[in-house]
PDB file of C-alpha atoms in Angstrom:
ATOM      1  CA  UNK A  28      98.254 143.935  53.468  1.00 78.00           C
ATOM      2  CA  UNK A  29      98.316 141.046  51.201  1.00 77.00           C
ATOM      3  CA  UNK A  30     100.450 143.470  48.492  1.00 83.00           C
ATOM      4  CA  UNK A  31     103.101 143.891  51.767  1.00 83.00           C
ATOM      5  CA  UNK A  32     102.802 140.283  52.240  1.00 78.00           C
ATOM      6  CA  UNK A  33     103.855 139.436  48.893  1.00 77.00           C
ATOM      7  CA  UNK A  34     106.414 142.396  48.574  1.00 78.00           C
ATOM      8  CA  UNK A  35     108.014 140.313  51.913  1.00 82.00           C
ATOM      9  CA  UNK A  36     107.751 143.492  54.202  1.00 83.00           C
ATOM     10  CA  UNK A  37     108.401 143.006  57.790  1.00 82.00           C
ATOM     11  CA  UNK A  38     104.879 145.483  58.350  1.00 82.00           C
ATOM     12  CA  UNK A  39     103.025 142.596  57.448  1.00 83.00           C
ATOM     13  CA  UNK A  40     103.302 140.019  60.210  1.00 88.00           C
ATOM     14  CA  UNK A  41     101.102 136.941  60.509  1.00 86.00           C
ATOM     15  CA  UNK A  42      99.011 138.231  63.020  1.00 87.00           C
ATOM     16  CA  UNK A  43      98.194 141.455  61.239  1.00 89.00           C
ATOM     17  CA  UNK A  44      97.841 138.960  57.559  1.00 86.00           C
ATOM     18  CA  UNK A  45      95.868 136.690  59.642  1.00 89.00           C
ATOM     19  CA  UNK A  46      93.429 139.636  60.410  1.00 88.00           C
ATOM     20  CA  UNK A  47      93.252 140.850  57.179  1.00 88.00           C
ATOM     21  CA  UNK A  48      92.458 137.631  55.545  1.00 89.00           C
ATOM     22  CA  UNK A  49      89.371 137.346  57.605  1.00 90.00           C
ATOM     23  CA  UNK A  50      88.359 134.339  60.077  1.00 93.00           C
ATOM     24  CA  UNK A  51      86.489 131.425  58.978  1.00 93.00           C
ATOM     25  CA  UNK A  52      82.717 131.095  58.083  1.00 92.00           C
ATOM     26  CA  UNK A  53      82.406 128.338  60.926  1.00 93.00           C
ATOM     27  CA  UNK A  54      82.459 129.761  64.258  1.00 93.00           C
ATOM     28  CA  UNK A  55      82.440 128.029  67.714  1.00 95.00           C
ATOM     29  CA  UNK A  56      80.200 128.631  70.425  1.00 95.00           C
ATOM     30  CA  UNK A  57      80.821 128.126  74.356  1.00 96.00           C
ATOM     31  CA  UNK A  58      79.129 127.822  77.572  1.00 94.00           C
ATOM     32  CA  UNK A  59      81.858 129.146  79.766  1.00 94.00           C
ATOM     33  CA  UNK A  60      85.179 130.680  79.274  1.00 92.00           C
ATOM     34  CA  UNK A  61      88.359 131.485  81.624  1.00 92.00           C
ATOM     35  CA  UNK A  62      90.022 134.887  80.721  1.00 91.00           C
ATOM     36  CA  UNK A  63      92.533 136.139  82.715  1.00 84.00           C
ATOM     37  CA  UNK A  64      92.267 133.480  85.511  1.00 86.00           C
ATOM     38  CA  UNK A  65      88.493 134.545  85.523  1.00 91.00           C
ATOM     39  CA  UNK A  66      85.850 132.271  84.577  1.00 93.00           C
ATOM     40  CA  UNK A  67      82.725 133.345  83.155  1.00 96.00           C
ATOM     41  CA  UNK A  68      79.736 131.011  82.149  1.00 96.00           C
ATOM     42  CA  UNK A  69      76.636 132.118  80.242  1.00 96.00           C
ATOM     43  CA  UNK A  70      73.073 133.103  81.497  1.00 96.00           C
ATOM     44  CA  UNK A  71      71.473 130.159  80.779  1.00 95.00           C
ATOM     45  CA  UNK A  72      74.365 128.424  82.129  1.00 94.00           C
ATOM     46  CA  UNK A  73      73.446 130.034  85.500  1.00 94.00           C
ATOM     47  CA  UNK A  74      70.514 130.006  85.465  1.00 94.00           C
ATOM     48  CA  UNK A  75      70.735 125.661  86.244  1.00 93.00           C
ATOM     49  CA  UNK A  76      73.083 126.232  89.105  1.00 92.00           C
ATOM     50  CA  UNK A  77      73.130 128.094  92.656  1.00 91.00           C
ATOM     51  CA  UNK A  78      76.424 129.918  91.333  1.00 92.00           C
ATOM     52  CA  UNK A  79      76.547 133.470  89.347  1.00 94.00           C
ATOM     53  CA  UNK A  80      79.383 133.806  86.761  1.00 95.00           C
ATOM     54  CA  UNK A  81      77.684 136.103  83.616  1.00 96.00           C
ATOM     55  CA  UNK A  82      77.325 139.637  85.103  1.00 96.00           C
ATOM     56  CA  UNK A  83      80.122 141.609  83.250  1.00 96.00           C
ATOM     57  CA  UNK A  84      81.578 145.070  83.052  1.00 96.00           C
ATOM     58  CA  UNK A  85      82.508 147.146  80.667  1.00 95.00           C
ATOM     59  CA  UNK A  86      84.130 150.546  80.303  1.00 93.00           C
ATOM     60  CA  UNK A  87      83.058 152.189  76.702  1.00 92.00           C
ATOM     61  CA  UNK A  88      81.824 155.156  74.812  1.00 90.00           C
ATOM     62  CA  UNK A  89      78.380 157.013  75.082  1.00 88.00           C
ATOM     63  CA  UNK A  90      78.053 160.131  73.213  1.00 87.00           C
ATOM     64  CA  UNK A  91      81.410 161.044  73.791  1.00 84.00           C
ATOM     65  CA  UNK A  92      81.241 160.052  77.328  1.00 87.00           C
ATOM     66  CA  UNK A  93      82.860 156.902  78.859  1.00 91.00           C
ATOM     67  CA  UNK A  94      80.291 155.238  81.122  1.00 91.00           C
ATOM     68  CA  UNK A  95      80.087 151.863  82.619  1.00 93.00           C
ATOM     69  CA  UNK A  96      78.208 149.376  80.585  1.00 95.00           C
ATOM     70  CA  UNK A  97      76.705 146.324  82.853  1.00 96.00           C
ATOM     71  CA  UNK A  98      75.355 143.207  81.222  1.00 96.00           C
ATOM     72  CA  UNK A  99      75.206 139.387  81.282  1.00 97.00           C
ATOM     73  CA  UNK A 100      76.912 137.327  79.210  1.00 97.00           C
ATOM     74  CA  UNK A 101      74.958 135.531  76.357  1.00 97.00           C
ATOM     75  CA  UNK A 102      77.314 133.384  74.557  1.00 96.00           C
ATOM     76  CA  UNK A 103      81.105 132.926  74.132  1.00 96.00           C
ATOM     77  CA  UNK A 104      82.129 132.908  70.688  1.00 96.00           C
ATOM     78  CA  UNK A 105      84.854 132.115  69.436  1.00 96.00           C
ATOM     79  CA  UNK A 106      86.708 133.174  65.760  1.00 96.00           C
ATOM     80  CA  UNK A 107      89.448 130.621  64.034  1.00 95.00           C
ATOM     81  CA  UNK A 108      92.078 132.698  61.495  1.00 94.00           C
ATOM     82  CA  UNK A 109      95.004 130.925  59.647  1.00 92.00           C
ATOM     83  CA  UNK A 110      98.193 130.589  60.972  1.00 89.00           C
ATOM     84  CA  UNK A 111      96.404 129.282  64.280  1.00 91.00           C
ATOM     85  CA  UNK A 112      94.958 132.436  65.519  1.00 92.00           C
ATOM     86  CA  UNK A 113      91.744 133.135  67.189  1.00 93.00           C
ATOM     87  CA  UNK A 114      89.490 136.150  68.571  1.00 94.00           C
ATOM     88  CA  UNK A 115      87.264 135.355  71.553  1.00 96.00           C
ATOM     89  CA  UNK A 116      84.009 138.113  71.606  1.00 96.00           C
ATOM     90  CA  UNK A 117      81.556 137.912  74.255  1.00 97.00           C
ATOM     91  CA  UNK A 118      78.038 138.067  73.206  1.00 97.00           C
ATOM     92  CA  UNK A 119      76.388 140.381  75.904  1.00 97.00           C
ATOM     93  CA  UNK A 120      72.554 141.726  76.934  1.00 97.00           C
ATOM     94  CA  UNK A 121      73.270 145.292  77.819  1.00 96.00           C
ATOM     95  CA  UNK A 122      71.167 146.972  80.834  1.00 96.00           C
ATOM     96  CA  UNK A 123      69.962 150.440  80.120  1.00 93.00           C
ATOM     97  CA  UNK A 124      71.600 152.654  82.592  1.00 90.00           C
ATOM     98  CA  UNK A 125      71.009 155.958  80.682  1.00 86.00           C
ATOM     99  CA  UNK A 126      71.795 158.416  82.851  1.00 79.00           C
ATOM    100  CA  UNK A 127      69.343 161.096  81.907  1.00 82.00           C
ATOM    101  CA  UNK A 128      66.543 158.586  82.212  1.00 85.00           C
ATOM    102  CA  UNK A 129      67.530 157.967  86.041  1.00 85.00           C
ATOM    103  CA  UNK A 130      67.753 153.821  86.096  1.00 89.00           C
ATOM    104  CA  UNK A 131      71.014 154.258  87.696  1.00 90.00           C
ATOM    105  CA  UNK A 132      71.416 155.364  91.409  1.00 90.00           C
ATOM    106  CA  UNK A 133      74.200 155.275  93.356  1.00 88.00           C
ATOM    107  CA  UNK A 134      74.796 156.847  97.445  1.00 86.00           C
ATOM    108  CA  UNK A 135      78.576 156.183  96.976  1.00 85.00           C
ATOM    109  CA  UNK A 136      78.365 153.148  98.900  1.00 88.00           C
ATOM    110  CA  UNK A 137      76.262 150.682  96.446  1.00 91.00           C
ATOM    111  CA  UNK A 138      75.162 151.161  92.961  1.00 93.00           C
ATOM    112  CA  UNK A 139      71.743 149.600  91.727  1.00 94.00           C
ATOM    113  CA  UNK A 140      70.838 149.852  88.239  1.00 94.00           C
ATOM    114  CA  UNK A 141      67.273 148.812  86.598  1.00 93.00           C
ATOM    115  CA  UNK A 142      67.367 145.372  85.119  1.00 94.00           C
ATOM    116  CA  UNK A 143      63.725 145.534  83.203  1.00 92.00           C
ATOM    117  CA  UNK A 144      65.153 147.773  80.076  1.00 92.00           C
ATOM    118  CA  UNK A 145      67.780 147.135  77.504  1.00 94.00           C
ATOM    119  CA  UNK A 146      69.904 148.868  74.742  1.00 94.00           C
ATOM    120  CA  UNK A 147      72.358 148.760  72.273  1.00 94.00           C
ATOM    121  CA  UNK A 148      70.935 145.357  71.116  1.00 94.00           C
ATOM    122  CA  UNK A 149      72.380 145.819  68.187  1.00 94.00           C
ATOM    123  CA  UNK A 150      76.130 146.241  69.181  1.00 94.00           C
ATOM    124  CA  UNK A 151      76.234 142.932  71.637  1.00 96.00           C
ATOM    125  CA  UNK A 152      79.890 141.494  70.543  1.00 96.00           C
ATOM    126  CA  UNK A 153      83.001 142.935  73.083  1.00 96.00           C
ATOM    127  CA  UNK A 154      86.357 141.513  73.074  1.00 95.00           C
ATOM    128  CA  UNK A 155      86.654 138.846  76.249  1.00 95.00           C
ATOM    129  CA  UNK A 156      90.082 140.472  77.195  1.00 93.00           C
ATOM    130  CA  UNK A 157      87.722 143.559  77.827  1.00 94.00           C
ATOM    131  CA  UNK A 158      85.118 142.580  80.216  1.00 94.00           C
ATOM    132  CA  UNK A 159      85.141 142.189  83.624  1.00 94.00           C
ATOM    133  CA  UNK A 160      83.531 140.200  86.182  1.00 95.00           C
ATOM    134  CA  UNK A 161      80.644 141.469  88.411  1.00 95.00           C
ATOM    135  CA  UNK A 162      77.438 139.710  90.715  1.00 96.00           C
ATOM    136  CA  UNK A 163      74.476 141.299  90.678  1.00 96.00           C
ATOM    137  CA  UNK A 164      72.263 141.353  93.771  1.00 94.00           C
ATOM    138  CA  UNK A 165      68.848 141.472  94.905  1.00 93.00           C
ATOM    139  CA  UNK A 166      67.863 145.124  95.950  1.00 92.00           C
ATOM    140  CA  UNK A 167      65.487 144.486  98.641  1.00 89.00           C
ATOM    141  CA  UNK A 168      64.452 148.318  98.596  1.00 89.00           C
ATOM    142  CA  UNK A 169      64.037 149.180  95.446  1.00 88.00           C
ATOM    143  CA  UNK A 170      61.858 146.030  94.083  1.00 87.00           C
ATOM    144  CA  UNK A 171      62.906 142.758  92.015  1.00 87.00           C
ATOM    145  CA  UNK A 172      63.755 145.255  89.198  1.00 91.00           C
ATOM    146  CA  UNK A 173      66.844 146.727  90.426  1.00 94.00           C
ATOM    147  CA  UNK A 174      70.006 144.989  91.285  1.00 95.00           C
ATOM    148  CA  UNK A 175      72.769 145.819  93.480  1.00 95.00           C
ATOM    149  CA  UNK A 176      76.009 145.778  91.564  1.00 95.00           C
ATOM    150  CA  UNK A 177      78.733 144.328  93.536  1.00 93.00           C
ATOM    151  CA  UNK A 178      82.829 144.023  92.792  1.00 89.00           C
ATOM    152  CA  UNK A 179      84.853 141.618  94.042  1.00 84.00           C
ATOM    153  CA  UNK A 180      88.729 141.410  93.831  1.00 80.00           C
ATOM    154  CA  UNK A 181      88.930 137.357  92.772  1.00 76.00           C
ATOM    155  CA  UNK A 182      91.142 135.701  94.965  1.00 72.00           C
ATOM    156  CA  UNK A 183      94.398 134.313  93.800  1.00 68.00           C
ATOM    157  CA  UNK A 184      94.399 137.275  91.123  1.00 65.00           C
ATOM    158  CA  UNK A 185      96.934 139.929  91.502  1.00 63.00           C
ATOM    159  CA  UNK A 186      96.523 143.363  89.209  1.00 62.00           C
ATOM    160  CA  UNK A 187     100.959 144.359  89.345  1.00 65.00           C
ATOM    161  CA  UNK A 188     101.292 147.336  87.023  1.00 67.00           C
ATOM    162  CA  UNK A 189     103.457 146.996  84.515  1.00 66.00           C
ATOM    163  CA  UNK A 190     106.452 149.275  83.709  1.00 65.00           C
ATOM    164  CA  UNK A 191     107.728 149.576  80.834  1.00 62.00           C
ATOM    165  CA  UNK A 192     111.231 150.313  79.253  1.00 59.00           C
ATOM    166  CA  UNK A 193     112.330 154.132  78.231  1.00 57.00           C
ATOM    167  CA  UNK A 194     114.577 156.430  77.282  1.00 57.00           C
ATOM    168  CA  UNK A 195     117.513 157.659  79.558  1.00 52.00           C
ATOM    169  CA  UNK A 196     115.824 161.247  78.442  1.00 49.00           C
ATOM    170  CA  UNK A 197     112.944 160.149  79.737  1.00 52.00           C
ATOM    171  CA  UNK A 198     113.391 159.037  82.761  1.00 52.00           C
ATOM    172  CA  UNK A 199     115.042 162.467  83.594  1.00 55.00           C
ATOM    173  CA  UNK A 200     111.585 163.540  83.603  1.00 57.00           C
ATOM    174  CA  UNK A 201     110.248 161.584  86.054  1.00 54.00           C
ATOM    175  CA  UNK A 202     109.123 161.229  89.596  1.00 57.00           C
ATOM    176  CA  UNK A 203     112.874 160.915  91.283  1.00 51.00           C
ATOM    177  CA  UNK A 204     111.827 158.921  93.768  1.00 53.00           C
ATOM    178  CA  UNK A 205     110.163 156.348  91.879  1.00 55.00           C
ATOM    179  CA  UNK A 206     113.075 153.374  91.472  1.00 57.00           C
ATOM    180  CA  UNK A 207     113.448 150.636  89.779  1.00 59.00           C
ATOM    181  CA  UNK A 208     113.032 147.445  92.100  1.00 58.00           C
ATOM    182  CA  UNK A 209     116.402 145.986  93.179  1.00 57.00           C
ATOM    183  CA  UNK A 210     117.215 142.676  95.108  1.00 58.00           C
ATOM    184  CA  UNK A 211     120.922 141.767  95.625  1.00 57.00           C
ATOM    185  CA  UNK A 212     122.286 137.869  96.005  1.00 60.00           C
ATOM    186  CA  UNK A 213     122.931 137.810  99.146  1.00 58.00           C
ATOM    187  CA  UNK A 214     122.203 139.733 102.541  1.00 56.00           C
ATOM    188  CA  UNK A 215     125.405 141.763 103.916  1.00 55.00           C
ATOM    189  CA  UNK A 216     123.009 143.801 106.503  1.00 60.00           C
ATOM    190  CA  UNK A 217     122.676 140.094 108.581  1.00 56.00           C
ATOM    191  CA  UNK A 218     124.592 139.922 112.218  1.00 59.00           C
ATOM    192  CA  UNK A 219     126.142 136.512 112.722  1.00 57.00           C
ATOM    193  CA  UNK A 220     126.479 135.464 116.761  1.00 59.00           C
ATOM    194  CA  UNK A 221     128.045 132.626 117.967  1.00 56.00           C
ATOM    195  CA  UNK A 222     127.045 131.556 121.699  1.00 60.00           C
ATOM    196  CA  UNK A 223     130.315 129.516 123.253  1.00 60.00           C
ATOM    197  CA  UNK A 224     128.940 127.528 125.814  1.00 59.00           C
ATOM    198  CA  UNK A 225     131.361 127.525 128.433  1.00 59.00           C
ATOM    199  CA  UNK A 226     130.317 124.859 130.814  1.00 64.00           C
ATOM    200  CA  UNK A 227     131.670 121.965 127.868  1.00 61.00           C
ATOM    201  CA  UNK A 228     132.270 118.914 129.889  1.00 67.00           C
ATOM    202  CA  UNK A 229     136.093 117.247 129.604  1.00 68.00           C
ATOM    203  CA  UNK A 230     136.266 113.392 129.088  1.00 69.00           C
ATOM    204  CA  UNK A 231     140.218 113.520 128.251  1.00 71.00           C
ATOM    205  CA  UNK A 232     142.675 113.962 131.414  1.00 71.00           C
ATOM    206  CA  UNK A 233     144.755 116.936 131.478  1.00 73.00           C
ATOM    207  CA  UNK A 234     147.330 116.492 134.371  1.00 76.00           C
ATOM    208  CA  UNK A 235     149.085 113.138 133.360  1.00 74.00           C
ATOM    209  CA  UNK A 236     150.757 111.183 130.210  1.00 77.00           C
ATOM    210  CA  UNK A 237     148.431 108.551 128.371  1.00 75.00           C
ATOM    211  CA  UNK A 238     148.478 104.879 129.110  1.00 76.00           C
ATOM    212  CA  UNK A 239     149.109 102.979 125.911  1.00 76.00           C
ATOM    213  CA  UNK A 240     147.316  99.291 125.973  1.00 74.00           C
ATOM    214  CA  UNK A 241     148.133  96.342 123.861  1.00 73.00           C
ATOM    215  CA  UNK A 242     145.000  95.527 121.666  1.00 71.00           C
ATOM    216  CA  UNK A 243     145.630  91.729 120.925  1.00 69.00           C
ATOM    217  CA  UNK A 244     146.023  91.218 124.963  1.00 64.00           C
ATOM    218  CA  UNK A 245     142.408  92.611 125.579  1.00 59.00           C
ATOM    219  CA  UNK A 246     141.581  90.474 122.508  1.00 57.00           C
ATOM    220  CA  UNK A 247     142.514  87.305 124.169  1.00 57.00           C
ATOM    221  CA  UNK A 248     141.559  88.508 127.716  1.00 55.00           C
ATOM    222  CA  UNK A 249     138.065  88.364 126.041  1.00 53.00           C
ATOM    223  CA  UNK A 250     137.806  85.334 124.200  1.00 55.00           C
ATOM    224  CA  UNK A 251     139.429  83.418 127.123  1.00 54.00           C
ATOM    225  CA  UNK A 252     136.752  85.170 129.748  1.00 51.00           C
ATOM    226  CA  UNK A 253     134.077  83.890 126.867  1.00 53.00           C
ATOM    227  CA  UNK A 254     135.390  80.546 126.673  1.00 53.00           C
ATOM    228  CA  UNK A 255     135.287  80.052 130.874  1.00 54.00           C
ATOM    229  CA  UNK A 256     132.022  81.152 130.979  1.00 52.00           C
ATOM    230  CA  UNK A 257     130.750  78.790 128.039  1.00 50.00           C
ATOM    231  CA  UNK A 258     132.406  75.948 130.423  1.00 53.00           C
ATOM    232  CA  UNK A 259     130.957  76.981 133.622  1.00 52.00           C
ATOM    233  CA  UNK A 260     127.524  76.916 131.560  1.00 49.00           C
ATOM    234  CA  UNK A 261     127.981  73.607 130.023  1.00 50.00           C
ATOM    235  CA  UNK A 262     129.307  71.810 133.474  1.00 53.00           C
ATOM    236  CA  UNK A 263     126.611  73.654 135.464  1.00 50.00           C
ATOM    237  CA  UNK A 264     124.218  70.775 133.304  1.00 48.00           C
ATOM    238  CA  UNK A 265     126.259  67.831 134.273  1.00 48.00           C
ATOM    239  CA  UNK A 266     126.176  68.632 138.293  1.00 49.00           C
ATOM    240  CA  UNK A 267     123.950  66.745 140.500  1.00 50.00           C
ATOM    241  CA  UNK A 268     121.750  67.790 143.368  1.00 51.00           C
ATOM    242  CA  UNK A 269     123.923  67.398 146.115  1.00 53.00           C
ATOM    243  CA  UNK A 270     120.552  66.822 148.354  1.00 52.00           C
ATOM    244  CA  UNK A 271     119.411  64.207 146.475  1.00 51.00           C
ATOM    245  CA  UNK A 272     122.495  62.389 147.185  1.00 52.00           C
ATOM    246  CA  UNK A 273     122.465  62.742 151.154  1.00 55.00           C
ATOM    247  CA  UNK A 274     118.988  61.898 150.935  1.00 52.00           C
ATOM    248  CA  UNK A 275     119.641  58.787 149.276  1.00 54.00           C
ATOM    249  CA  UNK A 276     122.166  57.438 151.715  1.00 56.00           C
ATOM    250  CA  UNK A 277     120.056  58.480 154.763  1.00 56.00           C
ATOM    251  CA  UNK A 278     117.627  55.868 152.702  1.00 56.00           C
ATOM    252  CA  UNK A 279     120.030  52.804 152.459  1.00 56.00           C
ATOM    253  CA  UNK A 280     121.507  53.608 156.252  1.00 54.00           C
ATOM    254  CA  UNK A 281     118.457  52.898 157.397  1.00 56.00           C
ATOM    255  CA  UNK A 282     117.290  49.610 155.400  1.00 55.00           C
ATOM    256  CA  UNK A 283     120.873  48.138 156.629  1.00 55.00           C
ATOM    257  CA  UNK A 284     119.498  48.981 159.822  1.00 55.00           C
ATOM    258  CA  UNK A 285     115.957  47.458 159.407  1.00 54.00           C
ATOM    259  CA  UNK A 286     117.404  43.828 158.073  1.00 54.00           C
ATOM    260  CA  UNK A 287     120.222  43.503 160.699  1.00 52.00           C
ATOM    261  CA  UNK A 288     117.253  43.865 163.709  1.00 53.00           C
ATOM    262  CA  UNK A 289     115.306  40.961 161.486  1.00 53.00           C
ATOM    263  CA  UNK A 290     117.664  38.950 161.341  1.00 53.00           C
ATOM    264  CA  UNK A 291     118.687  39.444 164.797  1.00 52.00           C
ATOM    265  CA  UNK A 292     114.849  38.263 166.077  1.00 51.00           C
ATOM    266  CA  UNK A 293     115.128  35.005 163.598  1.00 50.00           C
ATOM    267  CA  UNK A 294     118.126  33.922 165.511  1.00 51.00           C
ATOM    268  CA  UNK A 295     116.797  34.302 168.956  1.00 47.00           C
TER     269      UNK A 295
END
C-alpha cells in the first residue's frame, strides 16, 4: 500500500493508507457511546443508575454456523489513524449460549439465555457499527441465572432499505412490479369548487342615475354646523338662571312693600 501510495495510484486512498499505516499506540477509552442514533453506556456505567444501556447483539460465526452472540458492553474504545480517521470497537463479555450445551431456550415467544457462563474471552473487540442494542430481563421462572432477552425498535429510529443504482440489464431481471418511487410537483388529480353564494346583498341602486354632490359644500356645511355648536356651548356658560332672577324681584317687591306700611304708621 505504501509502494501504491508513492507510485500515486488512485487504489491507494487515504482511508485504505490510513489503515495500513496502523493507528496510534495511545488509545481512548469511553463510558458511553451513540452509534446510529443509539446510545450505549458500559456495565459499570449501569450498574450506578436505574437505566440499562450495555446488553448488545451480535450476529457472527460459530463453527461455520451464524448464531446470535449476546453480551454486555465493557468498554468503548476508540482508535486515532492519520489523516483524521478513527475505528470505534466495543469491548464486550460474551454469554455462553452454546447450543449443544442447552443454556439457550426459546418457546418462540421469549428467549432466555444463562448469564452465569462465558466464552470467547479471548475475542472481546467488535466493530460498534456492528452491535445492536438489547435489555435483558429478570426470568422469574427459570432463577436469577437466566435472563429474558428482549428487542425493542428505538423510537425516533427508522430502518428504510436502501436501493441501490444498476444496470438497465439488470433491472430487466427484476421483480416488474417493484418501481422506483415517484412524486410529481404538483397535484393535477385535485377538484377545485367554487360555492357562489347567491343571496349577496346590493348596497348600489339599480333603477335610477347617480346623484353627484359637491365636496367643498359638505365641507363647509360641516365646519359651519361645528362652529354653531362651539357657540351654543360657550353662551350656554354666560346664561343666568332665569329663577333666580324672578326670585329676586319677588324679594325687593316685597321690602318696598314693608317700608311704605312703616312709614305710613310714623305719620299717623
Amino acid at each position: 500500500m505504501k509502494i501504491l501510495r508513492h507510485q500515486g495510484s488512485l487504489e491507494a486512498t487515504d482511508e485504505l493508507y490510513s489503515l495500513a499505516s496502523g493507528p496510534d499506540r495511545r488509545v481512548s477509552l469511553y463510558h458511553s457511546c451513540v452509534v446510529n442514533g443509539i446510545r450505549f453506556h458500559t456495565k459499570d456505567r449501569d450498574d450506578r443508575h436505574t437505566t440499562q444501556n450495555s446488553g448488545v447483539l451480535v450476529l457472527g460465526d460459530h463453527y461455520e454456523d451464524m448464531i446470535d452472540f449476546y453480551g454486555v458492553l465493557l468498554n468503548v474504545v476508540v482508535l486515532d489513524y492519520i489523516f483524521n480517521n478513527q475505528v470505534v470497537l466495543f469491548k464486550c463479555e460474551w454469554f455462553d449460549t452454546d447450543p449443544n450445551k442447552k443454556r439457550l431456550q426459546d418457546d418462540g415467544v421469549l428467549r432466555c439465555i444463562n448469564v452465569d457462563n462465558k466464552w470467547y474471552e479471548e475475542d472481546p473487540y467488535v466493530l460498534a457499527s456492528q452491535a445492536q442494542q438489547i435489555f435483558y430481563v429478570n426470568d422469574p421462572k427459570l432463577g436469577s441465572s437466566w435472563k429474558v432477552v428482549q428487542k425493542v425498535l428505538h423510537r425516533h429510529i427508522f430502518d428504510v432499505p436502501e436501493q441501490t443504482t444498476t444496470n438497465d440489464s439488470e433491472n430487466d431481471n427484476e421483480d416488474p412490479t417493484i418501481e422506483e418511487a415517484y412524486q410529481e410537483n404538483d397535484s393535477t388529480d385535485i377538484v377545485w369548487s367554487v360555492n357562489q353564494d347567491c343571496n349577496v346583498l346590493q348596497y348600489q341602486r339599480a333603477d335610477g342615475d347617480p346623484s353627484y354632490i359637491d365636496i367643498e359644500n359638505v365641507v363647509d356645511h360641516g365646519r359651519r354646523f361645528e362652529n354653531d355648536d362651539l357657540t351654543a356651548f360657550i353662551n350656554d356658560q354666560d346664561e343666568e338662571d332665569e329663577t333666580l332672577v324672578d326670585y329676586c324681584s319677588e324679594d325687593n317687591e316685597n321690602s318696598d312693600e314693608e317700608d311704605h306700611d312703616s312709614d305710613s304708621d310714623s305719620d299717623s
